[in-house]
GROMACS .gro file of C-alpha atoms in nm:
model
  137
    1UNK     CA    1  -1.124  -1.523   2.212
    2UNK     CA    2  -0.967  -1.800   1.896
    3UNK     CA    3  -1.335  -1.830   1.759
    4UNK     CA    4  -1.354  -1.490   1.763
    5UNK     CA    5  -1.037  -1.448   1.506
    6UNK     CA    6  -1.142  -1.744   1.340
    7UNK     CA    7  -1.442  -1.548   1.220
    8UNK     CA    8  -1.243  -1.248   1.161
    9UNK     CA    9  -1.004  -1.443   0.913
   10UNK     CA   10  -1.324  -1.613   0.790
   11UNK     CA   11  -1.508  -1.307   0.685
   12UNK     CA   12  -1.215  -1.101   0.578
   13UNK     CA   13  -1.081  -1.416   0.338
   14UNK     CA   14  -1.453  -1.366   0.220
   15UNK     CA   15  -1.401  -1.087   0.086
   16UNK     CA   16  -1.106  -1.075  -0.029
   17UNK     CA   17  -1.205  -1.406  -0.281
   18UNK     CA   18  -1.533  -1.121  -0.352
   19UNK     CA   19  -1.342  -0.872  -0.464
   20UNK     CA   20  -1.362  -0.688  -0.812
   21UNK     CA   21  -1.066  -0.689  -1.045
   22UNK     CA   22  -0.791  -0.422  -0.970
   23UNK     CA   23  -0.946  -0.061  -1.119
   24UNK     CA   24  -1.256  -0.182  -1.104
   25UNK     CA   25  -1.537   0.006  -0.883
   26UNK     CA   26  -1.559  -0.297  -0.633
   27UNK     CA   27  -1.169  -0.243  -0.581
   28UNK     CA   28  -1.004   0.075  -0.646
   29UNK     CA   29  -0.608  -0.030  -0.719
   30UNK     CA   30  -0.343   0.152  -0.852
   31UNK     CA   31  -0.479   0.409  -1.097
   32UNK     CA   32  -0.350   0.610  -1.325
   33UNK     CA   33  -0.298   0.947  -1.211
   34UNK     CA   34  -0.459   1.200  -1.450
   35UNK     CA   35  -0.222   1.489  -1.367
   36UNK     CA   36   0.133   1.510  -1.315
   37UNK     CA   37   0.342   1.412  -1.074
   38UNK     CA   38   0.587   1.549  -0.932
   39UNK     CA   39   0.852   1.387  -0.853
   40UNK     CA   40   1.118   1.477  -0.538
   41UNK     CA   41   1.450   1.259  -0.596
   42UNK     CA   42   1.532   0.923  -0.719
   43UNK     CA   43   1.355   0.698  -0.535
   44UNK     CA   44   1.058   0.896  -0.653
   45UNK     CA   45   1.065   0.828  -0.979
   46UNK     CA   46   1.212   0.456  -0.945
   47UNK     CA   47   0.881   0.408  -0.727
   48UNK     CA   48   0.657   0.587  -0.990
   49UNK     CA   49   0.820   0.435  -1.264
   50UNK     CA   50   0.798   0.083  -1.073
   51UNK     CA   51   0.446   0.109  -1.040
   52UNK     CA   52   0.346   0.216  -1.383
   53UNK     CA   53   0.381   0.066  -1.705
   54UNK     CA   54   0.393   0.322  -1.908
   55UNK     CA   55   0.593   0.664  -1.795
   56UNK     CA   56   0.680   1.018  -1.944
   57UNK     CA   57   0.878   1.242  -1.735
   58UNK     CA   58   0.932   1.576  -1.776
   59UNK     CA   59   1.228   1.753  -1.688
   60UNK     CA   60   1.159   2.096  -1.659
   61UNK     CA   61   1.284   2.440  -1.426
   62UNK     CA   62   1.044   2.745  -1.371
   63UNK     CA   63   1.247   3.026  -1.584
   64UNK     CA   64   1.227   2.815  -1.908
   65UNK     CA   65   0.980   2.934  -2.133
   66UNK     CA   66   0.969   2.605  -2.334
   67UNK     CA   67   0.864   2.443  -2.033
   68UNK     CA   68   0.586   2.642  -1.955
   69UNK     CA   69   0.505   2.617  -2.309
   70UNK     CA   70   0.506   2.247  -2.298
   71UNK     CA   71   0.300   2.263  -1.963
   72UNK     CA   72  -0.083   2.234  -2.101
   73UNK     CA   73   0.074   1.980  -2.343
   74UNK     CA   74   0.204   1.807  -2.087
   75UNK     CA   75  -0.124   1.755  -1.863
   76UNK     CA   76  -0.338   1.681  -2.158
   77UNK     CA   77  -0.125   1.358  -2.206
   78UNK     CA   78  -0.132   1.326  -1.832
   79UNK     CA   79  -0.556   1.389  -1.850
   80UNK     CA   80  -0.581   1.163  -2.178
   81UNK     CA   81  -0.349   0.873  -2.236
   82UNK     CA   82  -0.286   0.591  -2.054
   83UNK     CA   83   0.081   0.704  -1.981
   84UNK     CA   84   0.133   0.817  -1.589
   85UNK     CA   85   0.292   1.159  -1.620
   86UNK     CA   86   0.632   1.268  -1.330
   87UNK     CA   87   0.724   1.657  -1.354
   88UNK     CA   88   1.132   1.631  -1.228
   89UNK     CA   89   1.259   2.032  -1.143
   90UNK     CA   90   1.543   1.997  -1.227
   91UNK     CA   91   1.663   2.321  -0.994
   92UNK     CA   92   1.613   2.123  -0.719
   93UNK     CA   93   1.716   1.809  -0.868
   94UNK     CA   94   2.040   1.852  -1.061
   95UNK     CA   95   2.150   1.530  -0.916
   96UNK     CA   96   1.890   1.309  -1.099
   97UNK     CA   97   1.903   1.533  -1.392
   98UNK     CA   98   2.271   1.471  -1.465
   99UNK     CA   99   2.205   1.096  -1.358
  100UNK     CA  100   1.975   1.049  -1.672
  101UNK     CA  101   2.214   1.316  -1.903
  102UNK     CA  102   1.945   1.633  -1.880
  103UNK     CA  103   2.141   1.906  -2.088
  104UNK     CA  104   1.875   2.122  -2.177
  105UNK     CA  105   1.540   2.133  -2.109
  106UNK     CA  106   1.284   2.066  -2.131
  107UNK     CA  107   1.396   1.720  -2.187
  108UNK     CA  108   1.100   1.442  -2.176
  109UNK     CA  109   1.187   1.092  -2.126
  110UNK     CA  110   0.971   0.806  -2.195
  111UNK     CA  111   1.036   0.499  -1.964
  112UNK     CA  112   0.830   0.137  -2.073
  113UNK     CA  113   0.796  -0.184  -1.855
  114UNK     CA  114   1.100   0.044  -1.587
  115UNK     CA  115   1.361   0.105  -1.859
  116UNK     CA  116   1.378   0.456  -2.064
  117UNK     CA  117   1.304   0.374  -2.409
  118UNK     CA  118   1.278   0.709  -2.553
  119UNK     CA  119   1.400   1.081  -2.591
  120UNK     CA  120   1.256   1.420  -2.656
  121UNK     CA  121   1.428   1.713  -2.616
  122UNK     CA  122   1.259   2.082  -2.656
  123UNK     CA  123   0.937   2.171  -2.675
  124UNK     CA  124   0.686   1.862  -2.867
  125UNK     CA  125   0.358   1.882  -3.026
  126UNK     CA  126   0.063   1.676  -2.880
  127UNK     CA  127  -0.006   1.445  -3.097
  128UNK     CA  128   0.400   1.381  -3.193
  129UNK     CA  129   0.384   1.247  -2.721
  130UNK     CA  130   0.059   1.046  -2.803
  131UNK     CA  131   0.206   0.885  -3.055
  132UNK     CA  132   0.525   0.748  -2.884
  133UNK     CA  133   0.346   0.667  -2.606
  134UNK     CA  134   0.074   0.433  -2.831
  135UNK     CA  135   0.445   0.300  -2.939
  136UNK     CA  136   0.526   0.141  -2.558
  137UNK     CA  137   0.177   0.134  -2.414
   0.00000   0.00000   0.00000
């Protein structure tokens, strides 16, 4: 039995050594989502910010007209930039909104290396979002 275990260990170690770089076809590894991800609380937001280098957090409300107008812009940014986009419903996450001092929606916070670096309030043009993301990517 010990020989079987050693053989399994040897094969596994060889597989790990022959693996490609993270994010390649050989090893998909963690990838940046191409669609906005819903965040349901403080722990999820912290995990998302820790896991990804640049994260654009969209604090929104379903009843907010400007938020609805901003949604396709945010989706494009998620698909076409290096930022991960997270969406936080302020009605479902009032404590999280208060923690980040969100007083109106839409409010967009950009995190880089785990820290908030930019705050944008109100409707934003796609070019503005891309520019802010590129500054911190």
